[in-house]
Coordinates of C-alpha atoms in Angstrom, one line a residue:
X1 CA 127.6 -168.8 71.5
X2 CA 130.9 -169.9 73.1
X3 CA 132.9 -168.4 70.2
X4 CA 130.9 -165.1 70.6
X5 CA 131.7 -164.9 74.3
X6 CA 135.3 -165.7 73.6
X7 CA 135.6 -163.0 71.0
X8 CA 133.8 -160.5 73.3
X9 CA 136.2 -161.3 76.1
X10 CA 139.2 -160.9 73.9
X11 CA 138.0 -157.5 72.7
X12 CA 137.3 -156.5 76.3
X13 CA 140.8 -157.5 77.3
X14 CA 142.4 -155.5 74.5
X15 CA 140.6 -152.4 75.8
X16 CA 141.4 -152.9 79.4
X17 CA 144.9 -154.3 79.6
X18 CA 146.7 -151.3 78.0
X19 CA 145.0 -149.0 80.5
X20 CA 145.9 -151.2 83.4
X21 CA 149.5 -151.5 82.2
X22 CA 149.8 -147.7 81.8
X23 CA 148.4 -147.3 85.3
X24 CA 150.8 -149.8 86.7
X25 CA 153.7 -148.2 85.0
X26 CA 152.7 -144.8 86.3
X27 CA 152.6 -146.0 89.8
X28 CA 156.1 -147.4 89.6
X29 CA 157.7 -144.1 88.5
X30 CA 159.8 -142.4 91.1
X31 CA 158.5 -139.1 92.7
X32 CA 159.6 -135.9 91.1
X33 CA 162.8 -134.5 92.5
X34 CA 162.4 -131.8 95.2
X35 CA 164.1 -128.4 94.9
X36 CA 167.1 -128.2 97.3
X37 CA 166.5 -125.9 100.4
X38 CA 168.2 -122.5 100.1
X39 CA 171.2 -122.0 102.5
X40 CA 170.4 -119.5 105.3
X41 CA 171.5 -115.9 104.5
X42 CA 174.6 -115.1 106.6
X43 CA 174.4 -112.1 108.9
X44 CA 175.7 -108.9 107.5
X45 CA 179.3 -108.0 108.3
X46 CA 179.5 -105.4 111.1
X47 CA 180.1 -101.9 110.0
X48 CA 183.2 -100.0 111.0
X49 CA 181.2 -97.9 113.4
X50 CA 179.8 -101.0 115.0
X51 CA 183.3 -102.5 115.4
X52 CA 184.6 -99.3 116.9
X53 CA 181.6 -99.1 119.3
X54 CA 182.2 -102.7 120.4
X55 CA 185.9 -102.0 120.9
X56 CA 184.9 -99.2 123.4
X57 CA 182.4 -101.5 125.2
X58 CA 185.1 -104.2 125.5
X59 CA 187.6 -101.8 126.9
X60 CA 185.1 -100.2 129.3
X61 CA 184.1 -103.6 130.7
X62 CA 187.8 -104.4 131.3
X63 CA 188.3 -101.4 133.6
X64 CA 187.9 -101.3 137.3
X65 CA 185.9 -98.6 139.0
X66 CA 189.1 -96.8 140.1
X67 CA 190.4 -96.9 136.5
X68 CA 187.1 -95.6 135.1
X69 CA 187.0 -92.7 137.6
X70 CA 190.6 -91.8 137.0
X71 CA 189.9 -91.6 133.2
X72 CA 187.4 -88.8 133.9
X73 CA 190.1 -86.4 135.2
X74 CA 192.0 -84.1 132.8
X75 CA 194.3 -82.4 135.3
X76 CA 197.0 -79.8 135.5
X77 CA 200.3 -81.6 135.3
X78 CA 201.9 -81.6 138.8
X79 CA 205.3 -80.2 139.3
X80 CA 206.4 -83.4 141.0
X81 CA 205.6 -87.1 140.6
X82 CA 203.8 -86.6 137.3
X83 CA 204.7 -90.0 135.8
X84 CA 204.0 -91.8 139.1
X85 CA 200.6 -90.1 139.5
X86 CA 199.4 -91.4 136.1
X87 CA 199.5 -94.9 137.4
X88 CA 198.4 -94.1 141.0
X89 CA 195.3 -92.3 139.9
X90 CA 194.8 -93.9 136.5
X91 CA 194.5 -90.4 135.0
X92 CA 192.7 -89.6 131.7
X93 CA 195.1 -86.8 130.8
X94 CA 197.4 -83.9 131.7
X95 CA 197.1 -80.2 130.8
X96 CA 200.4 -78.5 130.4
X97 CA 201.1 -75.0 131.6
X98 CA 204.0 -72.7 131.3
X99 CA 206.2 -74.4 133.8
X100 CA 205.8 -77.7 132.0
X101 CA 207.9 -76.3 129.1
X102 CA 210.7 -75.5 131.4
X103 CA 213.2 -77.4 133.6
X104 CA 213.5 -77.1 137.4
X105 CA 215.8 -74.1 137.0
X106 CA 213.4 -72.3 134.7
X107 CA 215.3 -72.8 131.5
X108 CA 213.2 -73.7 128.4
X109 CA 213.2 -77.3 127.5
X110 CA 214.7 -78.4 124.2
X111 CA 212.5 -80.2 121.8
X112 CA 214.1 -83.5 122.7
X113 CA 213.7 -82.9 126.4
X114 CA 210.1 -81.9 126.1
X115 CA 209.0 -84.9 123.9
X116 CA 210.9 -87.3 126.1
X117 CA 209.0 -85.9 129.2
X118 CA 205.7 -86.3 127.5
X119 CA 206.6 -89.8 126.4
X120 CA 207.4 -90.7 130.0
X121 CA 203.8 -89.8 130.9
X122 CA 202.4 -91.9 128.0
X123 CA 204.6 -94.8 129.0
X124 CA 203.3 -94.7 132.5
X125 CA 199.7 -94.7 131.1
X126 CA 200.4 -97.7 128.8
X127 CA 202.0 -99.6 131.7
X128 CA 198.9 -98.9 133.9
X129 CA 195.7 -99.2 131.9
X130 CA 197.1 -99.4 128.4
X131 CA 195.0 -96.3 127.5
X132 CA 197.0 -93.3 126.2
X133 CA 196.7 -89.9 127.9
X134 CA 195.1 -86.8 126.6
X135 CA 198.0 -84.3 126.6
X136 CA 196.4 -80.8 126.4
X137 CA 197.7 -77.2 126.2
X138 CA 195.9 -73.9 126.0
X139 CA 197.1 -72.5 122.6
X140 CA 194.4 -69.9 121.8
X141 CA 196.9 -67.4 120.5
X142 CA 197.6 -64.0 122.0
X143 CA 197.3 -63.7 125.7
X144 CA 196.8 -67.4 126.3
X145 CA 199.7 -69.5 124.9
X146 CA 201.9 -72.1 126.5
X147 CA 204.0 -74.2 124.1
X148 CA 204.5 -71.5 121.6
X149 CA 206.2 -69.3 124.2
X150 CA 209.1 -71.8 124.3
X151 CA 211.7 -70.5 121.7
X152 CA 213.1 -73.9 121.4
X153 CA 209.8 -75.2 120.1
X154 CA 208.4 -72.3 118.1
X155 CA 209.8 -69.1 116.5
X156 CA 207.2 -66.9 118.2
X157 CA 204.1 -67.2 120.3
X158 CA 201.0 -67.8 118.4
X159 CA 199.0 -64.8 117.3
X160 CA 195.5 -64.2 118.5
X161 CA 192.7 -64.4 115.9
X162 CA 192.3 -60.6 116.0
X163 CA 196.1 -60.1 115.5
X164 CA 196.2 -62.7 112.7
X165 CA 193.4 -60.9 110.9
X166 CA 195.1 -57.5 111.2
X167 CA 198.4 -58.9 110.1
X168 CA 196.9 -60.4 106.9
X169 CA 194.9 -57.3 106.2
X170 CA 192.2 -59.3 104.4
X171 CA 188.5 -58.8 104.4
X172 CA 187.9 -62.6 103.8
X173 CA 190.0 -64.4 106.4
X174 CA 188.5 -67.9 105.7
X175 CA 191.7 -69.4 104.2
X176 CA 193.9 -67.5 106.6
X177 CA 192.4 -69.0 109.7
X178 CA 192.2 -72.5 108.3
X179 CA 195.8 -72.5 107.1
X180 CA 197.1 -71.0 110.3
X181 CA 195.2 -73.6 112.4
X182 CA 196.5 -76.4 110.3
X183 CA 200.1 -75.3 110.6
X184 CA 200.1 -74.6 114.3
X185 CA 198.1 -77.6 115.4
X186 CA 200.1 -80.0 113.3
X187 CA 203.2 -78.7 115.0
X188 CA 201.7 -79.2 118.4
X189 CA 200.7 -82.7 117.5
X190 CA 204.2 -83.5 116.4
X191 CA 205.3 -82.6 120.0
X192 CA 203.0 -85.1 121.5
X193 CA 200.2 -82.6 122.4
X194 CA 197.0 -84.2 121.2
X195 CA 194.4 -81.7 122.5
X196 CA 194.5 -77.9 122.0
X197 CA 192.0 -76.2 124.4
X198 CA 190.9 -73.9 121.6
X199 CA 189.2 -72.2 119.8
X200 CA 187.5 -69.5 121.9
X201 CA 183.9 -69.5 120.6
X202 CA 182.7 -66.6 122.8
X203 CA 181.1 -63.7 121.0
X204 CA 182.5 -60.4 122.2
X205 CA 182.6 -57.0 120.3
X206 CA 183.4 -54.7 123.2
X207 CA 187.0 -54.2 124.0
X208 CA 186.0 -53.6 127.7
X209 CA 184.9 -57.2 128.0
X210 CA 187.1 -59.6 130.0
X211 CA 187.0 -62.2 127.2
X212 CA 187.4 -59.7 124.3
X213 CA 191.1 -60.1 123.7
X214 CA 190.8 -63.9 123.6
X215 CA 187.9 -63.8 121.2
X216 CA 187.6 -63.0 117.5
X217 CA 186.1 -59.7 118.5
X218 CA 183.4 -59.8 115.8
X219 CA 179.7 -60.7 115.7
X220 CA 178.1 -64.1 116.1
X221 CA 178.1 -65.1 112.5
X222 CA 181.7 -64.1 111.9
X223 CA 182.7 -65.9 115.0
X224 CA 180.8 -69.0 113.9
X225 CA 182.6 -68.9 110.5
X226 CA 185.9 -68.6 112.3
X227 CA 185.2 -71.5 114.6
X228 CA 184.1 -73.7 111.7
X229 CA 187.4 -72.9 109.9
X230 CA 189.6 -73.6 112.9
X231 CA 187.8 -76.7 114.1
X232 CA 187.7 -78.3 110.6
X233 CA 191.5 -77.7 110.2
X234 CA 192.2 -79.1 113.6
X235 CA 190.2 -82.2 113.0
X236 CA 191.9 -82.7 109.6
X237 CA 195.3 -82.6 111.1
X238 CA 194.2 -85.0 113.9
X239 CA 194.3 -82.9 117.1
X240 CA 191.4 -82.5 119.5
X241 CA 189.7 -79.2 119.7
X242 CA 187.7 -77.7 122.7
X243 CA 185.0 -75.2 122.2
X244 CA 184.9 -72.7 125.0
X245 CA 183.3 -71.2 127.1
X246 CA 179.8 -72.6 126.9
X247 CA 177.1 -71.1 127.1
X248 CA 179.0 -68.0 126.0
X249 CA 181.1 -65.6 128.1
X250 CA 179.5 -62.4 126.9
X251 CA 180.6 -59.3 129.0
X252 CA 181.0 -61.2 132.2
X253 CA 183.8 -60.8 134.8
X254 CA 186.7 -63.1 135.2
X255 CA 185.6 -66.3 137.0
X256 CA 189.2 -67.1 138.1
X257 CA 188.6 -64.6 140.9
X258 CA 184.9 -64.9 141.7
X259 CA 181.3 -65.4 140.6
X260 CA 180.0 -64.0 137.3
X261 CA 176.2 -63.7 137.0
X262 CA 174.9 -63.5 133.4
X263 CA 171.3 -62.1 133.4
X264 CA 170.8 -62.2 129.6
X265 CA 167.7 -63.9 128.2
X266 CA 167.8 -67.3 126.7
X267 CA 166.6 -65.8 123.4
X268 CA 169.7 -63.6 123.3
X269 CA 171.9 -66.7 123.7
X270 CA 170.0 -68.6 121.0
X271 CA 170.3 -65.7 118.6
X272 CA 174.0 -65.0 119.2
X273 CA 176.2 -67.0 121.7
X274 CA 175.0 -70.4 120.6
X275 CA 175.8 -69.9 116.9
X276 CA 179.6 -70.5 117.1
X277 CA 179.1 -73.5 119.4
X278 CA 176.6 -75.0 117.0
X279 CA 179.0 -74.4 114.1
X280 CA 181.9 -76.0 116.0
X281 CA 179.8 -79.0 116.9
X282 CA 178.8 -79.5 113.3
X283 CA 182.4 -79.2 112.1
X284 CA 183.9 -81.3 114.8
X285 CA 183.3 -84.7 113.4
X286 CA 183.8 -86.4 116.8
X287 CA 187.1 -84.7 117.5
X288 CA 185.8 -81.7 119.4
X289 CA 184.7 -81.3 123.0
X290 CA 182.9 -78.5 124.8
X291 CA 184.2 -76.7 127.9
X292 CA 181.5 -75.2 130.2
X293 CA 182.2 -72.0 132.1
X294 CA 181.5 -71.1 135.7
X295 CA 179.2 -68.3 134.8
X296 CA 175.7 -68.4 136.3
X297 CA 173.2 -68.4 133.5
X298 CA 170.1 -67.0 135.2
X299 CA 167.8 -67.7 132.3
X300 CA 168.3 -71.4 132.8
X301 CA 169.7 -71.8 136.4
X302 CA 169.9 -68.9 138.7
X303 CA 171.6 -70.7 141.6
X304 CA 174.5 -72.8 140.2
X305 CA 177.4 -72.0 137.9
X306 CA 176.9 -73.5 134.4
X307 CA 179.7 -76.0 135.0
X308 CA 177.7 -77.5 137.9
X309 CA 174.2 -77.1 136.5
X310 CA 172.3 -80.1 135.2
X311 CA 169.9 -77.7 133.4
X312 CA 172.7 -76.0 131.4
X313 CA 174.1 -79.4 130.4
X314 CA 170.6 -80.5 129.3
X315 CA 170.5 -77.4 127.2
X316 CA 173.8 -78.4 125.5
X317 CA 172.8 -82.0 125.0
X318 CA 169.1 -81.5 124.0
X319 CA 168.9 -78.1 122.3
X320 CA 172.3 -78.1 120.6
X321 CA 172.4 -81.8 120.1
X322 CA 175.9 -82.4 121.4
X323 CA 176.7 -86.0 122.3
X324 CA 180.5 -85.7 122.7
X325 CA 182.7 -85.0 125.7
X326 CA 181.7 -82.1 128.0
X327 CA 184.3 -80.8 130.4
X328 CA 184.4 -78.3 133.2
X329 CA 186.5 -75.2 133.4
X330 CA 189.1 -75.5 136.1
X331 CA 187.3 -76.5 139.3
X332 CA 190.1 -74.9 141.3
X333 CA 188.8 -71.5 140.4
X334 CA 187.2 -69.3 143.1
X335 CA 183.9 -69.2 141.3
X336 CA 183.1 -72.8 142.3
X337 CA 184.9 -73.3 145.5
X338 CA 182.0 -72.6 147.8
X339 CA 179.4 -74.8 146.1
X340 CA 180.4 -78.1 147.6
X341 CA 180.1 -78.0 151.4
X342 CA 182.2 -81.1 151.8
X343 CA 184.7 -80.0 149.1
X344 CA 183.5 -82.7 146.7
X345 CA 183.0 -80.3 143.8
X346 CA 184.0 -83.0 141.2
X347 CA 181.1 -85.1 142.4
X348 CA 178.8 -82.2 141.7
X349 CA 180.4 -81.7 138.3
X350 CA 179.8 -85.4 137.3
X351 CA 176.2 -85.3 138.6
X352 CA 175.6 -82.2 136.4
X353 CA 176.6 -84.1 133.3
X354 CA 180.3 -83.4 132.7
X355 CA 182.4 -86.2 131.3
X356 CA 185.8 -84.7 132.1
X357 CA 186.8 -82.8 135.2
X358 CA 189.6 -80.2 134.9
X359 CA 191.2 -79.6 138.2
X360 CA 194.5 -79.1 140.0
X361 CA 193.2 -80.8 143.1
X362 CA 192.8 -84.3 141.7
X363 CA 194.5 -86.0 144.6
X364 CA 191.7 -84.9 146.8
X365 CA 188.8 -85.0 144.3
X366 CA 189.3 -88.5 142.9
X367 CA 189.0 -90.2 146.3
X368 CA 185.8 -88.1 146.9
X369 CA 184.3 -89.4 143.6
X370 CA 185.2 -93.0 144.5
X371 CA 183.5 -92.5 147.9
X372 CA 180.4 -91.1 146.2
X373 CA 180.2 -94.2 144.0
X374 CA 180.7 -96.4 147.0
X375 CA 177.8 -94.8 149.0
X376 CA 175.5 -94.5 145.9
X377 CA 175.7 -90.7 145.6
X378 CA 177.1 -91.3 142.1
X379 CA 175.7 -94.2 140.1
X380 CA 178.0 -96.5 138.1
X381 CA 175.8 -95.7 135.1
X382 CA 176.9 -92.0 135.4
X383 CA 180.5 -93.1 135.5
X384 CA 180.2 -95.5 132.6
X385 CA 178.4 -93.0 130.4
X386 CA 181.1 -90.4 131.0
X387 CA 183.9 -92.9 130.5
X388 CA 182.4 -94.2 127.3
X389 CA 182.3 -90.7 125.8
X390 CA 185.9 -90.1 126.9
X391 CA 187.2 -93.3 125.5
X392 CA 185.3 -92.7 122.2
X393 CA 186.9 -89.3 122.0
X394 CA 190.3 -90.9 122.4
X395 CA 189.4 -93.4 119.8
X396 CA 188.3 -90.6 117.4
X397 CA 191.7 -88.9 118.0
X398 CA 193.5 -92.1 117.0
X399 CA 194.8 -92.8 120.5
X400 CA 193.0 -96.2 120.7

């Protein structure tokens, strides 16, 4: 019996011990290795557009209120103290007229004299804010020319678009306008002029109209094609263009001498006058601005000139989708003189939605704008928004 129990126990142990040994061995094995955690994905590199936008924000935040306000003034170059005033008023730019291409005695400046004078203005700006000036000139061609009248700078004054088309004698003037704009504006840029207040985008087909000689003199579609050609060529050569005179001059009187009231319907503007502006905006690529006239557009605002009307500016921003620089026509014109009882017409212009103020009277207007900011009539947000657009335009033109 004892041998039987011993044999049974031995058999039992043979069955159990291997299993126990396997279990023990399994328990002693190290745990399976874990997969390493993936490294966090680095943030994407900022795009060129984001870097440029940040550059503008950094520059804007570095400016004082006085410097921001000064940047919003694109003014007629004074006969005296021009370089000094750049730093005193922190100006955004100078517009040159006929006298600025001549010396004190009325003699035409040589190329060297002219470029040295312009450089002295830029040097003053760089010493002040470090922000280069806009240097503008009205070079529409024909009756409105400045630089090209100086025989030391150009062989002859620029032709108007109508004269250019007649001289070429071509039905299709697409290449003619583009090549002419490239050549002339490249030459202006080489002189230090970085903004040409052109082209005229007004639609006029009646020789009796005030604006006719300055326009293409053809219908809305032909004018839109012309504006596209010119603005594209100007952008390609690197100079700033200015579409004028929004919302479209039509057959209105000269606002240099008084009020012009335009009673056309909004529909007529949409079908005709707005077409060249829309074409120019589309072709501008960030290098074009829009100049607003002093005409009263009764279909939108029957009491204020377009240049001082928030409703007209909303039309340009919302309906035409323009997000670039909007500037006034010259606020020294008789058409707007009576609208600001205290003389602060530049304050009204900025309240309306303009980003740049064109005026001769900047020495009076800039202090009035600063006073309006101080007393809350103008918000800093309004100033910052306008200055941001202006700095972005300068950046697009390669000035920053």
